[in-house]
């Protein structure tokens, strides 16, 4: 349903099938035709594209981890650094998501985004320059771990500040194209980052050779400075999204009890689906290079194992791009449960054939089936879980709602990076056995089917105008509970607000409300 704004403060559909009070939202439509296509599009690009850093900086540590093991042997593998360097970024990301979620709702989407961008630039550079006093290896591992944690805080800020602002900016785009624009500059960016996170180390190994791997891992981390640096100017020019200006609660106290009563179940479902998706996606992404190395054997050149890893990650991109269009055609909810169900089916197939595929001769078949498994995941929850999280809550609390759901996802990723090796280690025959490869697919595929059931039965329908209609429903709910919605919006919008709460409260004092 296409909504348009009237000057009397009401919102109507062209067909006249609904009229909804907008309590002071006297403004032009979000998709203002007076703006050029570029004027309506570039805020979406500037807000969302920073998630490329998430894909690259989280993905590249898998290759760096492989190089560090090759360089430093037991000094690295017998220290806590092996697991900490890989997983600590997720802990920082959770803190960053929750902190910047609050900041983006209560202060500014733009400046929360700018702060996270600067953090990314600084700590990506420091990670590349990690050094222990006097050349001490333990000190270098500790420094790398610390910088990766702080880097994670910056990555976390990209979610509630960048993705939420991106979703709100899509309201200014043409109806029927909004979901694909959001996905193209959020999840597709993450996937592109993951591809380069294996491609760049592969190229660097070819250039520098395996005799200079110290330079390779430092350059691989240091090049992560470029993506956020390239967005700094565009983000400096950003204005707050129109939806945020109309609906923000930064000038009043948020009625948390009412928010929880209205959204707790929906938030729990979205968070659980995101937890399950990241549990599998990030774990498979980080350990794919190691699995391929095991299949290829110890005598295989490092650049070849990175090359196969690049091919595996490349399978994410077709699924993500195709899923972006499908999300507009059939809706995010239907796309999510359809593709995650298919992913679970392919995962069980992968587990069943693992004994055949787990050979050097059949590594091509392994990569293709595994790639299809990943591609379906991207077309389903990969593309749509962020879209669902950003469009199933009101603008006033969207940053925090999204941050909690995304933080649950990163906790899933954090848990997965620890649990996957344990699953493999405890498999009959150990991590290098056939069961050691099968069991992660059995676990992941079962969780995929569970996610499909959650999405099918528990998620609401999400249309092109869901952001606007969700704000309407939230305002109506607050009004029904006696909360004065004239407090919402920027100072400019508060001055033009026309809440009926006071009248409603007066009527209730005279006579009981009708049942």
Coordinates of C-alpha atoms in Angstrom, one line a residue:
X1 CA 0.0 0.0 0.0
X2 CA 1.5 3.3 -1.0
X3 CA 1.0 6.1 1.6
X4 CA 0.9 9.8 0.9
X5 CA 0.9 12.7 3.3
X6 CA -1.9 15.3 3.4
X7 CA -1.6 18.8 4.8
X8 CA -4.2 18.2 7.4
X9 CA -1.9 15.7 9.1
X10 CA -3.4 12.5 7.8
X11 CA -2.0 9.8 5.7
X12 CA -4.1 8.1 3.0
X13 CA -3.6 5.5 0.3
X14 CA -4.4 6.3 -3.3
X15 CA -7.2 3.8 -3.3
X16 CA -8.7 5.5 -0.2
X17 CA -8.9 2.3 1.7
X18 CA -7.4 3.6 4.9
X19 CA -6.9 6.9 6.8
X20 CA -4.5 7.1 9.7
X21 CA -4.0 10.0 12.1
X22 CA -0.4 11.2 12.0
X23 CA -0.5 13.5 15.0
X24 CA 1.5 16.4 13.8
X25 CA 3.4 14.8 10.9
X26 CA 2.7 17.7 8.6
X27 CA 5.4 17.1 6.1
X28 CA 6.0 16.3 2.5
X29 CA 6.2 12.6 1.5
X30 CA 9.5 10.9 2.1
X31 CA 9.8 10.0 -1.6
X32 CA 9.8 13.6 -2.6
X33 CA 9.8 13.8 -6.4
X34 CA 11.5 17.2 -6.3
X35 CA 14.7 15.5 -5.3
X36 CA 16.9 14.0 -8.0
X37 CA 17.7 10.3 -8.0
X38 CA 21.2 10.9 -6.7
X39 CA 20.0 13.2 -3.9
X40 CA 17.6 10.5 -2.8
X41 CA 20.1 7.6 -3.3
X42 CA 23.5 8.8 -1.9
X43 CA 22.4 8.9 1.8
X44 CA 21.5 5.2 1.5
X45 CA 24.9 4.5 0.0
X46 CA 26.9 6.5 2.5
X47 CA 25.0 5.1 5.5
X48 CA 25.1 1.4 4.6
X49 CA 28.3 0.8 2.6
X50 CA 30.5 1.0 5.8
X51 CA 29.4 -2.6 6.5
X52 CA 32.0 -3.6 3.9
X53 CA 34.5 -3.1 6.7
X54 CA 32.6 -5.6 8.8
X55 CA 33.0 -8.2 6.1
X56 CA 36.6 -7.5 5.3
X57 CA 38.0 -6.9 8.8
X58 CA 36.1 -9.9 10.3
X59 CA 36.9 -12.2 7.4
X60 CA 40.6 -11.3 7.0
X61 CA 41.4 -12.5 10.5
X62 CA 40.8 -16.0 9.4
X63 CA 43.6 -15.8 6.8
X64 CA 45.8 -13.9 9.3
X65 CA 45.2 -16.6 11.8
X66 CA 46.4 -19.2 9.3
X67 CA 49.5 -17.2 8.6
X68 CA 50.3 -16.6 12.2
X69 CA 50.2 -20.3 12.9
X70 CA 52.5 -21.0 10.0
X71 CA 54.9 -18.3 11.1
X72 CA 55.1 -18.8 14.9
X73 CA 54.0 -22.4 15.3
X74 CA 53.5 -23.5 18.9
X75 CA 54.3 -20.1 20.3
X76 CA 51.0 -19.0 18.7
X77 CA 48.9 -22.2 18.7
X78 CA 49.6 -23.0 22.4
X79 CA 48.7 -19.5 23.6
X80 CA 45.2 -18.0 24.2
X81 CA 45.9 -15.6 21.3
X82 CA 44.9 -18.2 18.7
X83 CA 41.2 -18.2 19.8
X84 CA 41.2 -14.6 21.2
X85 CA 42.5 -12.9 18.1
X86 CA 39.8 -14.6 16.0
X87 CA 36.9 -14.1 18.4
X88 CA 37.6 -10.9 20.4
X89 CA 36.3 -8.6 17.7
X90 CA 32.8 -10.0 18.2
X91 CA 32.9 -9.0 21.9
X92 CA 33.9 -5.5 20.9
X93 CA 31.2 -5.4 18.2
X94 CA 28.5 -6.3 20.8
X95 CA 29.6 -3.4 23.0
X96 CA 29.7 -1.1 20.1
X97 CA 26.3 -2.1 18.8
X98 CA 24.6 -1.5 22.2
X99 CA 26.4 1.8 22.9
X100 CA 25.9 3.3 19.4
X101 CA 22.3 2.0 19.4
X102 CA 21.6 4.2 22.3
X103 CA 23.6 7.1 20.9
X104 CA 21.9 6.9 17.5
X105 CA 18.4 7.1 19.0
X106 CA 19.0 9.7 21.8
X107 CA 21.5 12.0 20.1
X108 CA 22.2 11.6 16.3
X109 CA 22.3 9.0 13.6
X110 CA 24.9 11.1 11.7
X111 CA 27.4 11.7 14.5
X112 CA 27.1 8.1 15.8
X113 CA 28.1 7.0 12.3
X114 CA 31.0 9.5 12.2
X115 CA 32.4 8.3 15.5
X116 CA 32.3 4.6 14.4
X117 CA 34.0 5.5 11.2
X118 CA 36.9 7.2 12.9
X119 CA 37.3 4.3 15.3
X120 CA 37.5 1.9 12.4
X121 CA 40.2 3.9 10.7
X122 CA 42.4 4.3 13.9
X123 CA 42.2 0.7 15.1
X124 CA 42.5 -1.0 11.7
X125 CA 45.8 0.9 11.4
X126 CA 46.9 0.0 14.9
X127 CA 46.1 -3.7 14.3
X128 CA 48.4 -3.7 11.4
X129 CA 51.2 -2.2 13.5
X130 CA 50.8 -4.5 16.5
X131 CA 54.2 -4.9 18.3
X132 CA 55.5 -6.3 21.5
X133 CA 58.1 -4.5 23.6
X134 CA 61.5 -5.7 22.6
X135 CA 60.0 -7.8 19.8
X136 CA 58.3 -10.1 22.4
X137 CA 55.8 -12.4 20.7
X138 CA 53.5 -12.6 23.6
X139 CA 53.3 -8.8 23.7
X140 CA 52.6 -8.6 20.0
X141 CA 49.7 -11.2 20.3
X142 CA 48.3 -9.2 23.3
X143 CA 48.5 -5.9 21.4
X144 CA 46.8 -7.4 18.3
X145 CA 44.1 -8.8 20.6
X146 CA 43.5 -5.4 22.3
X147 CA 43.4 -3.5 19.0
X148 CA 41.0 -6.1 17.5
X149 CA 38.7 -5.6 20.5
X150 CA 38.6 -1.8 20.0
X151 CA 38.2 -2.2 16.3
X152 CA 35.1 -4.3 17.0
X153 CA 33.5 -1.4 18.8
X154 CA 33.8 0.6 15.6
X155 CA 32.3 -2.2 13.6
X156 CA 29.5 -2.4 16.1
X157 CA 28.6 1.2 15.5
X158 CA 28.0 0.5 11.8
X159 CA 24.9 -1.6 12.6
X160 CA 22.6 0.7 14.6
X161 CA 23.9 3.9 13.2
X162 CA 24.6 3.0 9.6
X163 CA 22.1 0.3 8.8
X164 CA 19.2 2.0 10.6
X165 CA 19.9 5.3 8.9
X166 CA 20.2 3.4 5.6
X167 CA 16.8 1.8 6.1
X168 CA 15.2 5.2 6.9
X169 CA 16.9 6.8 3.9
X170 CA 15.3 4.2 1.6
X171 CA 11.9 5.7 2.4
X172 CA 12.9 8.5 0.0
X173 CA 13.4 6.0 -2.8
X174 CA 10.8 4.7 -5.3
X175 CA 8.4 2.1 -3.8
X176 CA 9.1 -1.4 -5.1
X177 CA 12.9 -0.8 -5.0
X178 CA 13.5 0.0 -1.3
X179 CA 14.5 -3.4 -0.1
X180 CA 17.0 -4.1 -2.8
X181 CA 18.7 -0.7 -2.1
X182 CA 19.0 -1.5 1.6
X183 CA 20.4 -5.0 0.9
X184 CA 22.8 -3.8 -1.8
X185 CA 24.5 -1.4 0.6
X186 CA 24.4 -3.6 3.7
X187 CA 24.6 -7.4 3.3
X188 CA 26.0 -7.3 -0.2
X189 CA 28.8 -5.0 1.1
X190 CA 29.5 -7.5 3.9
X191 CA 29.8 -10.3 1.4
X192 CA 32.0 -8.2 -0.9
X193 CA 34.2 -7.6 2.1
X194 CA 34.4 -11.3 2.8
X195 CA 35.5 -12.0 -0.8
X196 CA 38.3 -9.4 -0.6
X197 CA 39.3 -10.7 2.8
X198 CA 40.6 -13.9 1.1
X199 CA 41.5 -12.4 -2.3
X200 CA 43.8 -9.7 -0.8
X201 CA 45.9 -12.1 1.2
X202 CA 46.1 -14.4 -1.8
X203 CA 47.4 -11.6 -4.0
X204 CA 49.8 -10.5 -1.3
X205 CA 51.3 -14.0 -0.8
X206 CA 51.8 -14.2 -4.6
X207 CA 53.5 -10.8 -4.6
X208 CA 55.6 -11.2 -1.4
X209 CA 56.0 -15.0 -1.5
X210 CA 55.8 -17.2 1.6
X211 CA 59.2 -16.0 2.7
X212 CA 57.7 -12.6 3.7
X213 CA 54.5 -13.6 5.5
X214 CA 55.1 -11.0 8.2
X215 CA 54.5 -8.3 5.6
X216 CA 51.5 -10.2 4.2
X217 CA 49.5 -10.3 7.5
X218 CA 50.3 -6.7 8.4
X219 CA 49.3 -5.4 5.0
X220 CA 46.2 -7.5 4.9
X221 CA 45.0 -5.9 8.2
X222 CA 46.3 -2.4 7.2
X223 CA 44.4 -2.3 4.0
X224 CA 41.2 -2.4 6.1
X225 CA 41.7 1.4 6.7
X226 CA 40.7 2.2 3.1
X227 CA 37.0 1.4 3.1
X228 CA 36.0 3.6 6.1
X229 CA 38.4 6.3 5.0
X230 CA 36.7 6.4 1.5
X231 CA 33.3 7.1 3.2
X232 CA 34.4 9.8 5.6
X233 CA 33.6 12.8 3.3
X234 CA 30.2 11.5 2.3
X235 CA 29.2 10.8 5.8
X236 CA 30.3 14.3 6.9
X237 CA 27.8 15.7 4.4
X238 CA 24.9 13.6 5.7
X239 CA 21.8 15.0 7.2
X240 CA 19.6 13.2 9.7
X241 CA 17.0 11.0 8.0
X242 CA 13.6 12.7 7.6
X243 CA 11.9 9.8 9.5
X244 CA 14.3 10.3 12.4
X245 CA 13.5 14.1 12.5
X246 CA 9.8 13.3 12.7
X247 CA 9.8 10.4 15.2
X248 CA 12.8 10.8 17.5
X249 CA 12.4 10.7 21.3
X250 CA 15.7 12.4 22.0
X251 CA 13.9 15.4 23.5
X252 CA 11.9 13.4 26.0
X253 CA 12.1 10.2 28.2
X254 CA 11.5 7.0 26.4
X255 CA 8.5 5.1 27.9
X256 CA 10.5 1.8 28.2
X257 CA 7.7 -0.2 29.8
X258 CA 5.3 0.6 27.0
X259 CA 8.1 -0.1 24.4
X260 CA 8.8 -3.5 26.0
X261 CA 5.1 -4.5 26.1
X262 CA 4.7 -3.6 22.4
X263 CA 7.9 -5.1 21.0
X264 CA 9.4 -7.7 23.3
X265 CA 8.1 -10.8 21.5
X266 CA 9.0 -9.6 18.0
X267 CA 12.4 -8.5 19.2
X268 CA 13.0 -11.9 20.8
X269 CA 12.1 -13.7 17.5
X270 CA 14.3 -11.4 15.3
X271 CA 17.2 -11.7 17.8
X272 CA 17.0 -15.5 17.9
X273 CA 17.0 -15.8 14.1
X274 CA 20.0 -13.5 13.8
X275 CA 21.8 -15.5 16.5
X276 CA 21.3 -18.7 14.6
X277 CA 22.4 -17.2 11.3
X278 CA 25.6 -15.6 12.5
X279 CA 26.4 -18.7 14.6
X280 CA 26.7 -20.6 11.3
X281 CA 27.7 -17.9 8.8
X282 CA 30.7 -16.4 10.6
X283 CA 32.0 -19.7 11.9
X284 CA 31.9 -21.3 8.5
X285 CA 33.5 -18.2 7.0
X286 CA 36.4 -18.2 9.4
X287 CA 37.1 -21.9 9.2
X288 CA 36.5 -22.5 5.5
X289 CA 40.2 -21.8 4.7
X290 CA 41.3 -24.2 7.3
X291 CA 39.0 -27.0 6.0
X292 CA 40.2 -26.4 2.5
X293 CA 43.8 -26.6 3.6
X294 CA 43.1 -29.9 5.4
X295 CA 41.5 -31.3 2.2
X296 CA 44.3 -30.0 -0.1
X297 CA 47.0 -31.2 2.3
X298 CA 50.0 -29.6 4.0
X299 CA 52.1 -29.5 0.8
X300 CA 49.7 -27.1 -1.0
X301 CA 50.9 -23.6 -1.5
X302 CA 49.3 -21.1 0.9
X303 CA 48.0 -18.9 -2.0
X304 CA 46.1 -21.8 -3.4
X305 CA 44.2 -22.5 -0.2
X306 CA 43.4 -18.7 0.0
X307 CA 42.3 -18.9 -3.7
X308 CA 39.9 -21.7 -2.9
X309 CA 38.6 -19.7 0.0
X310 CA 38.0 -16.8 -2.3
X311 CA 36.0 -19.0 -4.6
X312 CA 33.9 -20.2 -1.6
X313 CA 33.2 -16.7 -0.4
X314 CA 32.3 -15.6 -4.0
X315 CA 29.3 -18.0 -3.9
X316 CA 27.8 -15.6 -1.3
X317 CA 27.5 -12.8 -3.7
X318 CA 25.1 -14.2 -6.4
X319 CA 22.8 -15.3 -3.6
X320 CA 22.9 -11.9 -1.9
X321 CA 22.3 -10.0 -5.1
X322 CA 19.5 -12.2 -6.4
X323 CA 18.0 -12.2 -2.9
X324 CA 17.9 -8.4 -2.9
X325 CA 15.5 -8.4 -5.9
X326 CA 13.5 -11.3 -4.6
X327 CA 13.0 -9.5 -1.3
X328 CA 11.2 -6.7 -3.2
X329 CA 9.2 -9.2 -5.2
X330 CA 7.9 -11.6 -2.5
X331 CA 8.7 -9.7 0.7
X332 CA 11.5 -10.1 3.3
X333 CA 9.6 -12.6 5.5
X334 CA 8.8 -15.0 2.7
X335 CA 12.3 -14.8 1.2
X336 CA 13.8 -15.4 4.6
X337 CA 11.9 -18.6 5.5
X338 CA 12.0 -20.0 1.9
X339 CA 15.8 -19.7 1.4
X340 CA 16.8 -20.7 5.0
X341 CA 14.7 -23.9 4.6
X342 CA 16.5 -24.7 1.3
X343 CA 19.8 -24.0 3.0
X344 CA 19.0 -26.5 5.7
X345 CA 18.2 -29.1 3.1
X346 CA 21.5 -28.5 1.2
X347 CA 23.4 -28.7 4.5
X348 CA 22.0 -32.1 5.2
X349 CA 23.0 -33.2 1.7
X350 CA 26.5 -31.8 2.3
X351 CA 26.8 -33.7 5.5
X352 CA 25.7 -36.9 3.8
X353 CA 28.2 -36.6 1.0
X354 CA 31.0 -35.3 3.1
X355 CA 32.9 -38.6 3.1
X356 CA 33.0 -38.5 -0.7
X357 CA 33.8 -34.8 -0.9
X358 CA 36.5 -34.8 1.7
X359 CA 39.3 -35.7 -0.7
X360 CA 41.8 -33.7 -2.7
X361 CA 40.4 -35.1 -5.9
X362 CA 36.9 -33.9 -5.1
X363 CA 37.7 -30.4 -3.6
X364 CA 35.9 -28.8 -6.6
X365 CA 32.7 -30.6 -5.7
X366 CA 33.1 -29.6 -2.0
X367 CA 33.5 -26.0 -2.9
X368 CA 30.5 -26.0 -5.3
X369 CA 28.0 -27.6 -2.8
X370 CA 29.4 -25.7 0.1
X371 CA 29.1 -22.5 -2.0
X372 CA 25.4 -23.2 -2.8
X373 CA 24.9 -23.8 0.9
X374 CA 26.3 -20.3 1.7
X375 CA 24.5 -18.6 -1.2
X376 CA 21.1 -19.8 0.0
X377 CA 21.9 -18.5 3.4
X378 CA 22.7 -15.1 2.0
X379 CA 19.5 -14.9 -0.1
X380 CA 17.5 -15.8 3.0
X381 CA 18.6 -14.6 6.5
X382 CA 21.8 -12.9 5.2
X383 CA 19.8 -10.4 3.1
X384 CA 16.7 -10.1 5.1
X385 CA 17.4 -10.4 8.8
X386 CA 18.9 -6.8 8.9
X387 CA 16.0 -5.6 6.8
X388 CA 13.5 -7.2 9.2
X389 CA 15.2 -5.8 12.2
X390 CA 15.3 -2.3 10.8
X391 CA 11.6 -2.2 9.6
X392 CA 9.7 -4.0 12.4
X393 CA 10.1 -1.3 15.0
X394 CA 9.2 2.3 15.3
X395 CA 11.8 5.0 14.4
X396 CA 12.0 6.4 17.9
X397 CA 13.6 3.2 19.3
X398 CA 14.9 1.6 16.0
X399 CA 18.6 2.1 16.8
X400 CA 18.3 0.2 20.1
X401 CA 15.9 -2.4 18.8
X402 CA 18.3 -3.1 15.9
X403 CA 21.3 -3.0 18.1
X404 CA 19.9 -5.7 20.5
X405 CA 19.0 -8.0 17.6
X406 CA 22.4 -7.4 15.9
X407 CA 24.2 -7.9 19.2
X408 CA 22.5 -11.3 19.6
X409 CA 23.7 -12.1 16.1
X410 CA 27.3 -11.3 17.0
X411 CA 27.0 -13.2 20.2
X412 CA 26.0 -16.1 18.0
X413 CA 29.1 -15.6 15.9
X414 CA 31.2 -15.4 19.0
X415 CA 29.7 -18.6 20.3
X416 CA 30.1 -20.3 17.0
X417 CA 33.8 -19.6 16.6
X418 CA 34.3 -21.4 19.9
X419 CA 31.7 -24.2 19.5
X420 CA 32.6 -25.3 16.0
X421 CA 36.1 -26.5 17.0
X422 CA 34.7 -28.2 20.0
X423 CA 32.1 -30.0 17.8
X424 CA 34.8 -31.1 15.5
X425 CA 37.2 -32.1 18.3
X426 CA 34.6 -34.3 20.0
X427 CA 33.4 -36.0 16.9
X428 CA 34.2 -39.7 16.6
X429 CA 37.6 -39.8 15.0
X430 CA 38.5 -36.2 15.9
X431 CA 38.5 -32.9 14.0
X432 CA 40.3 -34.3 10.9
X433 CA 37.9 -37.2 10.5
X434 CA 34.8 -37.4 8.2
X435 CA 32.5 -37.0 11.2
X436 CA 34.6 -33.9 12.2
X437 CA 33.5 -32.3 9.0
X438 CA 30.0 -33.7 9.0
X439 CA 28.8 -32.7 12.5
X440 CA 29.0 -28.9 12.0
X441 CA 26.8 -29.2 8.9
X442 CA 24.3 -31.4 10.9
X443 CA 24.1 -28.8 13.7
X444 CA 23.9 -25.8 11.3
X445 CA 21.2 -27.4 9.0
X446 CA 19.0 -28.3 12.0
X447 CA 19.2 -24.7 13.1
X448 CA 18.3 -23.5 9.6
X449 CA 15.1 -25.5 9.7
X450 CA 14.3 -24.1 13.1
X451 CA 14.9 -20.5 11.8
X452 CA 12.5 -21.2 8.9
X453 CA 9.8 -22.2 11.3
X454 CA 10.3 -19.1 13.5
X455 CA 10.2 -16.8 10.4
X456 CA 7.1 -18.5 9.0
X457 CA 5.0 -18.5 12.2
X458 CA 6.3 -15.5 14.2
X459 CA 7.4 -12.7 11.9
X460 CA 4.9 -10.0 10.6
X461 CA 4.4 -9.1 6.9
X462 CA 6.9 -6.4 5.8
X463 CA 5.9 -4.1 2.9
X464 CA 7.5 -1.2 1.1
X465 CA 5.9 1.3 3.6
X466 CA 6.4 -0.7 6.8
X467 CA 8.7 1.9 8.4
X468 CA 6.0 4.6 8.0
X469 CA 3.1 2.4 9.0
X470 CA 5.0 1.0 12.0
X471 CA 5.5 4.6 13.3
X472 CA 1.8 5.1 12.9
X473 CA 0.9 2.0 14.9
X474 CA 3.4 2.9 17.6
X475 CA 2.1 6.4 18.0
X476 CA -1.5 5.0 18.2
X477 CA -0.4 2.6 20.9
X478 CA 1.3 5.3 22.9
X479 CA -1.8 7.5 22.6
X480 CA -4.0 4.7 23.7
X481 CA -1.9 4.4 26.9
X482 CA -2.1 8.1 27.6
X483 CA 1.4 9.0 26.5
X484 CA 1.6 12.4 24.9
X485 CA 3.1 12.0 21.4
X486 CA 3.6 15.7 21.0
X487 CA 6.9 15.1 22.8
X488 CA 8.2 13.1 19.8
X489 CA 10.2 14.5 16.9
X490 CA 12.7 17.3 16.6
X491 CA 11.9 20.7 18.1
X492 CA 10.6 21.8 14.7
X493 CA 8.1 19.0 14.6
X494 CA 7.1 19.3 18.2
X495 CA 5.9 22.8 17.6
X496 CA 3.6 21.6 14.9
X497 CA 2.3 18.5 16.8
X498 CA -1.4 18.1 17.4
X499 CA -1.8 15.1 19.8
X500 CA -5.3 14.2 20.9
X501 CA -4.1 12.6 24.1
X502 CA -5.2 15.5 26.4
X503 CA -8.7 15.4 24.9
X504 CA -8.9 11.6 25.3
X505 CA -7.7 11.8 28.9
X506 CA -10.4 14.4 29.7
X507 CA -13.1 12.3 28.2
X508 CA -12.0 9.3 30.2
X509 CA -12.3 11.3 33.4
X510 CA -16.0 12.1 32.6
X511 CA -17.2 8.7 31.4
X512 CA -15.7 5.2 31.1
X513 CA -14.2 4.2 27.8
X514 CA -16.3 2.2 25.5
X515 CA -15.6 -1.5 25.4

